[in-house]
Amino acid sequence: MPELPEVETIRRGLMATIVGRRIEAVDVLWPPSLIASQSQVEHLLLGKHVCGIGRRGKLLIVDLDGGEHLLVHPMMTGQLVVAEDSGTVFAGGHPSRSMLDPMPNPTTRVVFRLDEGRSLFFNDQRKFGRVTLVDDAGLGADSFLSRLGPEPLDGGFTLDGFRRQLARHARAPVKAALLDQTVVAGIGNIYADESLHLARVHPRRLAGSLTAAESRRLHQTIRKTLASAVNHGGTSFAGYVNAARGQAGYLVRARVFRRTGQPCPVCGTTIERIRVAGRGTSFCPRCQPYE
DNA sequence: CACTTGACCTGTCCGC
DNA sequence: TGCGGACAGGTCAAGT
């Protein structure tokens, strides 16, 4: 469930805690989590310094000197935790367990031992997440990275471009289009529902059926919703603790996500839950009428 | 090409 | 109490 705001929050945490550190050892506890051969780990990873942390959509990019990069996709339950030998926890991500548990914990898949007594733990309860080692060329040619749509909080996410993408998916539910990472990068189930509610658009409306005003509203609410979530440190769930900022703050502000059966904050109508594009979907039947 | 569905996982919750 | 099944969700492969 880490979407753009959660990954951006992780990125900021890692900027403050592992940039400049050297990788001294890599412990692979569950091999499928790390897409890199033993030889690559030994020759391309060990001894390298972390020189920057980037992000593209929901993908975190750890830059190493020597032109190598670790692409981290948390998928649903992946988290990155930085801890010191003393036990101090510095940064986190979406949790499946409390990040204050001792590291490694039973969900730990890969451990990057760093200098100065620090370690970066990749934990992933459901084993869907991946850490992939690529070089500069691989960064550009990566099939996933190169196909991503624009960053929604950058100038490249224009209204005209968004409308063209909606037209391309004219016969799909608009929510399916929002979840398509080639349309716009970084939106997942939470912020799709939140953006659609704020824009007063029913999630099952066909993308090609939106009026000019509706697509303009949706373009705006995507940016507004994501920016707000980034400012609040992303959406947290039970057990999530970010040592730098405390509990991440967006969930209590959610308007429809995980609020099935509760009153809509705008009109008081009961929030309903339906299935759209294979995903659980919450919406307000009054604010977001199908017609 | 556009769009939908199932597989991948595992912890949790539900009904019997 | 225990068990089977549904559910959660991001991406990709395979299907219509």
CSV table of N, CA and C (backbone and C1' of nucleotides) in Angstrom, one decimal, chain B, chain C:
chain,number,residue,atom,x,y,z
B,1,DC,P,0.5,-2.0,-29.3
B,1,DC,O5',-0.9,-1.5,-29.2
B,1,DC,C5',-1.6,-0.7,-30.2
B,1,DC,C4',-3.0,-0.6,-29.7
B,1,DC,C3',-3.0,-0.3,-28.2
B,1,DC,O3',-4.0,0.7,-28.0
B,1,DC,C1',-4.3,-2.2,-28.7
B,2,DA,P,-4.0,1.4,-26.5
B,2,DA,O5',-5.4,0.8,-25.9
B,2,DA,C5',-6.6,0.9,-26.7
B,2,DA,C4',-7.7,0.2,-25.9
B,2,DA,C3',-7.7,0.4,-24.4
B,2,DA,O3',-9.1,0.6,-24.1
B,2,DA,C1',-7.6,-1.9,-24.9
B,3,DC,P,-9.4,1.1,-22.6
B,3,DC,O5',-9.8,-0.2,-21.8
B,3,DC,C5',-10.9,-1.1,-22.2
B,3,DC,C4',-10.8,-2.4,-21.6
B,3,DC,C3',-10.6,-2.5,-20.1
B,3,DC,O3',-11.8,-2.9,-19.5
B,3,DC,C1',-9.3,-4.1,-21.2
B,4,DT,P,-11.9,-3.1,-17.9
B,4,DT,O5',-11.7,-4.7,-17.8
B,4,DT,C5',-12.5,-5.6,-18.6
B,4,DT,C4',-12.2,-7.0,-18.3
B,4,DT,C3',-12.2,-7.3,-16.8
B,4,DT,O3',-12.9,-8.5,-16.6
B,4,DT,C1',-10.1,-8.0,-17.7
B,5,DT,P,-13.3,-9.0,-15.1
B,5,DT,O5',-12.3,-10.2,-14.9
B,5,DT,C5',-12.2,-11.3,-15.8
B,5,DT,C4',-11.0,-12.2,-15.5
B,5,DT,C3',-10.9,-12.6,-14.0
B,5,DT,O3',-10.8,-14.0,-13.9
B,5,DT,C1',-8.8,-11.7,-14.8
B,6,DG,P,-10.8,-14.7,-12.5
B,6,DG,O5',-9.3,-15.2,-12.4
B,6,DG,C5',-8.8,-16.0,-13.4
B,6,DG,C4',-7.3,-16.2,-13.2
B,6,DG,C3',-7.0,-16.7,-11.8
B,6,DG,O3',-5.9,-17.7,-11.8
B,6,DG,C1',-5.8,-14.7,-12.2
B,7,DA,P,-5.5,-18.5,-10.6
B,7,DA,O5',-4.0,-18.0,-10.4
B,7,DA,C5',-3.1,-18.1,-11.4
B,7,DA,C4',-1.8,-17.5,-11.0
B,7,DA,C3',-1.3,-17.9,-9.6
B,7,DA,O3',0.1,-18.2,-9.6
B,7,DA,C1',-1.4,-15.5,-9.8
B,8,DC,P,0.7,-19.1,-8.5
B,8,DC,O5',1.4,-18.0,-7.6
B,8,DC,C5',2.6,-17.3,-8.2
B,8,DC,C4',2.8,-16.0,-7.4
B,8,DC,C3',2.9,-16.2,-5.9
B,8,DC,O3',4.3,-16.1,-5.6
B,8,DC,C1',1.7,-14.2,-6.5
B,9,DC,P,5.0,-17.0,-4.5
B,9,DC,O5',4.7,-16.1,-3.2
B,9,DC,C5',3.9,-16.5,-2.2
B,9,DC,C4',3.7,-15.4,-1.3
B,9,DC,C3',3.2,-15.9,0.0
B,9,DC,O3',4.2,-15.9,1.0
B,9,DC,C1',1.8,-14.1,-0.7
B,10,DT,P,4.2,-16.9,2.1
B,10,DT,O5',3.4,-16.1,3.2
B,10,DT,C5',3.8,-14.9,3.7
B,10,DT,C4',2.7,-14.2,4.5
B,10,DT,C3',2.1,-15.1,5.6
B,10,DT,O3',1.9,-14.3,6.7
B,10,DT,C1',0.4,-14.3,4.2
B,11,DG,P,2.0,-15.0,8.1
B,11,DG,O5',1.1,-13.9,9.0
B,11,DG,C5',1.4,-12.5,8.7
B,11,DG,C4',0.1,-11.8,8.9
B,11,DG,C3',-0.7,-12.2,10.2
B,11,DG,O3',-1.2,-11.0,10.8
B,11,DG,C1',-2.1,-12.5,8.2
B,12,DT,P,-2.0,-11.1,12.1
B,12,DT,O5',-3.5,-10.9,11.7
B,12,DT,C5',-3.9,-9.8,10.9
B,12,DT,C4',-5.3,-9.9,10.4
B,12,DT,C3',-6.3,-10.3,11.6
B,12,DT,O3',-7.4,-9.4,11.6
B,12,DT,C1',-6.6,-11.6,9.6
B,13,DC,P,-8.2,-9.3,12.9
B,13,DC,O5',-9.7,-9.5,12.3
B,13,DC,C5',-10.1,-9.0,11.0
B,13,DC,C4',-11.1,-9.8,10.4
B,13,DC,C3',-12.2,-10.3,11.3
B,13,DC,O3',-13.5,-10.0,10.8
B,13,DC,C1',-11.3,-12.1,10.0
B,14,DC,P,-14.8,-10.1,11.8
B,14,DC,O5',-15.7,-11.1,11.0
B,14,DC,C5',-16.0,-10.9,9.6
B,14,DC,C4',-16.4,-12.3,9.1
B,14,DC,C3',-17.5,-12.9,10.0
B,14,DC,O3',-18.7,-12.9,9.4
B,14,DC,C1',-15.8,-14.5,9.2
B,15,DG,P,-20.0,-13.4,10.2
B,15,DG,O5',-20.2,-14.9,9.7
B,15,DG,C5',-20.2,-15.2,8.3
B,15,DG,C4',-20.2,-16.7,8.2
B,15,DG,C3',-21.3,-17.4,9.0
B,15,DG,O3',-21.9,-18.5,8.3
B,15,DG,C1',-19.1,-18.3,9.5
B,16,DC,P,-23.2,-19.3,8.9
B,16,DC,O5',-22.5,-20.7,9.2
B,16,DC,C5',-22.0,-21.5,8.2
B,16,DC,C4',-21.2,-22.7,8.8
B,16,DC,C3',-22.1,-23.5,9.7
B,16,DC,O3',-22.0,-24.9,9.5
B,16,DC,C1',-20.0,-22.9,10.7
C,1,DT,P,-10.6,-21.6,23.3
C,1,DT,O5',-10.8,-22.8,22.3
C,1,DT,C5',-10.4,-24.0,22.6
C,1,DT,C4',-10.4,-24.8,21.3
C,1,DT,C3',-9.4,-24.3,20.2
C,1,DT,O3',-8.6,-25.4,19.8
C,1,DT,C1',-11.6,-24.5,19.3
C,2,DG,P,-7.5,-25.2,18.7
C,2,DG,O5',-8.3,-25.6,17.4
C,2,DG,C5',-9.0,-26.9,17.4
C,2,DG,C4',-9.6,-27.0,16.0
C,2,DG,C3',-8.6,-26.5,14.9
C,2,DG,O3',-8.7,-27.4,13.8
C,2,DG,C1',-10.6,-25.4,14.7
C,3,DC,P,-7.5,-27.5,12.7
C,3,DC,O5',-8.3,-27.4,11.4
C,3,DC,C5',-9.5,-28.1,11.3
C,3,DC,C4',-10.4,-27.3,10.3
C,3,DC,C3',-9.6,-26.7,9.1
C,3,DC,O3',-10.1,-27.3,7.9
C,3,DC,C1',-11.1,-25.1,10.0
C,4,DG,P,-9.1,-27.2,6.6
C,4,DG,O5',-10.1,-26.5,5.5
C,4,DG,C5',-11.5,-26.9,5.4
C,4,DG,C4',-12.3,-25.8,4.9
C,4,DG,C3',-11.7,-25.2,3.6
C,4,DG,O3',-12.8,-25.0,2.6
C,4,DG,C1',-12.1,-23.5,5.3
C,5,DG,P,-12.4,-24.6,1.1
C,5,DG,O5',-12.8,-23.0,1.2
C,5,DG,C5',-14.1,-22.7,1.6
C,5,DG,C4',-14.1,-21.1,1.7
C,5,DG,C3',-13.5,-20.4,0.6
C,5,DG,O3',-14.3,-19.4,0.1
C,5,DG,C1',-12.6,-19.6,2.6
C,6,DA,P,-14.1,-18.6,-1.3
C,6,DA,O5',-14.1,-17.1,-0.8
C,6,DA,C5',-15.1,-16.8,0.1
C,6,DA,C4',-14.8,-15.4,0.7
C,6,DA,C3',-14.2,-14.4,-0.3
C,6,DA,O3',-14.9,-13.1,-0.1
C,6,DA,C1',-12.7,-14.7,1.5
C,7,DC,P,-14.6,-12.0,-1.1
C,7,DC,O5',-13.5,-11.1,-0.4
C,7,DC,C5',-13.6,-10.8,1.0
C,7,DC,C4',-12.4,-10.1,1.5
C,7,DC,C3',-11.7,-9.2,0.4
C,7,DC,O3',-11.7,-7.9,0.9
C,7,DC,C1',-10.1,-10.6,1.6
C,8,DA,P,-11.5,-6.7,-0.1
C,8,DA,O5',-10.0,-6.2,0.2
C,8,DA,C5',-9.7,-5.8,1.5
C,8,DA,C4',-8.2,-5.7,1.6
C,8,DA,C3',-7.5,-5.2,0.4
C,8,DA,O3',-7.3,-3.8,0.5
C,8,DA,C1',-6.4,-7.1,1.2
C,9,DG,P,-7.5,-2.8,-0.6
C,9,DG,O5',-6.1,-2.9,-1.4
C,9,DG,C5',-4.9,-2.6,-0.7
C,9,DG,C4',-3.8,-3.1,-1.5
C,9,DG,C3',-3.8,-2.7,-3.0
C,9,DG,O3',-2.5,-2.1,-3.3
C,9,DG,C1',-3.4,-5.0,-2.7
C,10,DG,P,-2.4,-0.9,-4.4
C,10,DG,O5',-1.2,-1.5,-5.2
C,10,DG,C5',0.1,-1.4,-4.7
C,10,DG,C4',1.1,-1.9,-5.7
C,10,DG,C3',1.0,-1.3,-7.1
C,10,DG,O3',2.3,-1.2,-7.6
C,10,DG,C1',0.6,-3.7,-7.1
C,11,DT,P,2.5,-0.6,-9.1
C,11,DT,O5',2.7,-1.9,-9.9
C,11,DT,C5',3.9,-2.7,-9.6
C,11,DT,C4',3.8,-4.1,-10.3
C,11,DT,C3',3.7,-4.0,-11.9
C,11,DT,O3',4.8,-4.5,-12.4
C,11,DT,C1',2.2,-5.6,-11.0
C,12,DC,P,5.1,-4.4,-14.0
C,12,DC,O5',4.9,-5.9,-14.5
C,12,DC,C5',5.5,-7.0,-13.7
C,12,DC,C4',4.9,-8.3,-14.1
C,12,DC,C3',4.8,-8.4,-15.6
C,12,DC,O3',5.3,-9.7,-16.0
C,12,DC,C1',2.7,-8.9,-14.6
C,13,DA,P,5.6,-10.1,-17.5
C,13,DA,O5',4.7,-11.4,-17.7
C,13,DA,C5',4.6,-12.4,-16.7
C,13,DA,C4',3.5,-13.3,-17.0
C,13,DA,C3',3.3,-13.7,-18.5
C,13,DA,O3',3.0,-15.1,-18.6
C,13,DA,C1',1.3,-12.6,-17.6
C,14,DA,P,2.8,-15.7,-20.0
C,14,DA,O5',1.2,-15.9,-20.1
C,14,DA,C5',0.5,-16.5,-19.1
C,14,DA,C4',-1.0,-16.3,-19.3
C,14,DA,C3',-1.5,-16.6,-20.7
C,14,DA,O3',-2.7,-17.4,-20.6
C,14,DA,C1',-2.2,-14.5,-20.1
C,15,DG,P,-3.2,-18.1,-22.0
C,15,DG,O5',-4.7,-17.4,-22.1
C,15,DG,C5',-5.6,-17.6,-21.0
C,15,DG,C4',-6.7,-16.6,-21.1
C,15,DG,C3',-7.4,-16.5,-22.5
C,15,DG,O3',-8.8,-16.9,-22.3
C,15,DG,C1',-6.8,-14.3,-21.7
C,16,DT,P,-9.6,-17.1,-23.7
C,16,DT,O5',-10.3,-15.6,-23.8
C,16,DT,C5',-11.3,-15.2,-22.7
C,16,DT,C4',-11.8,-13.9,-23.0
C,16,DT,C3',-12.6,-13.8,-24.4
C,16,DT,O3',-13.8,-13.1,-24.2
C,16,DT,C1',-10.9,-12.1,-24.3
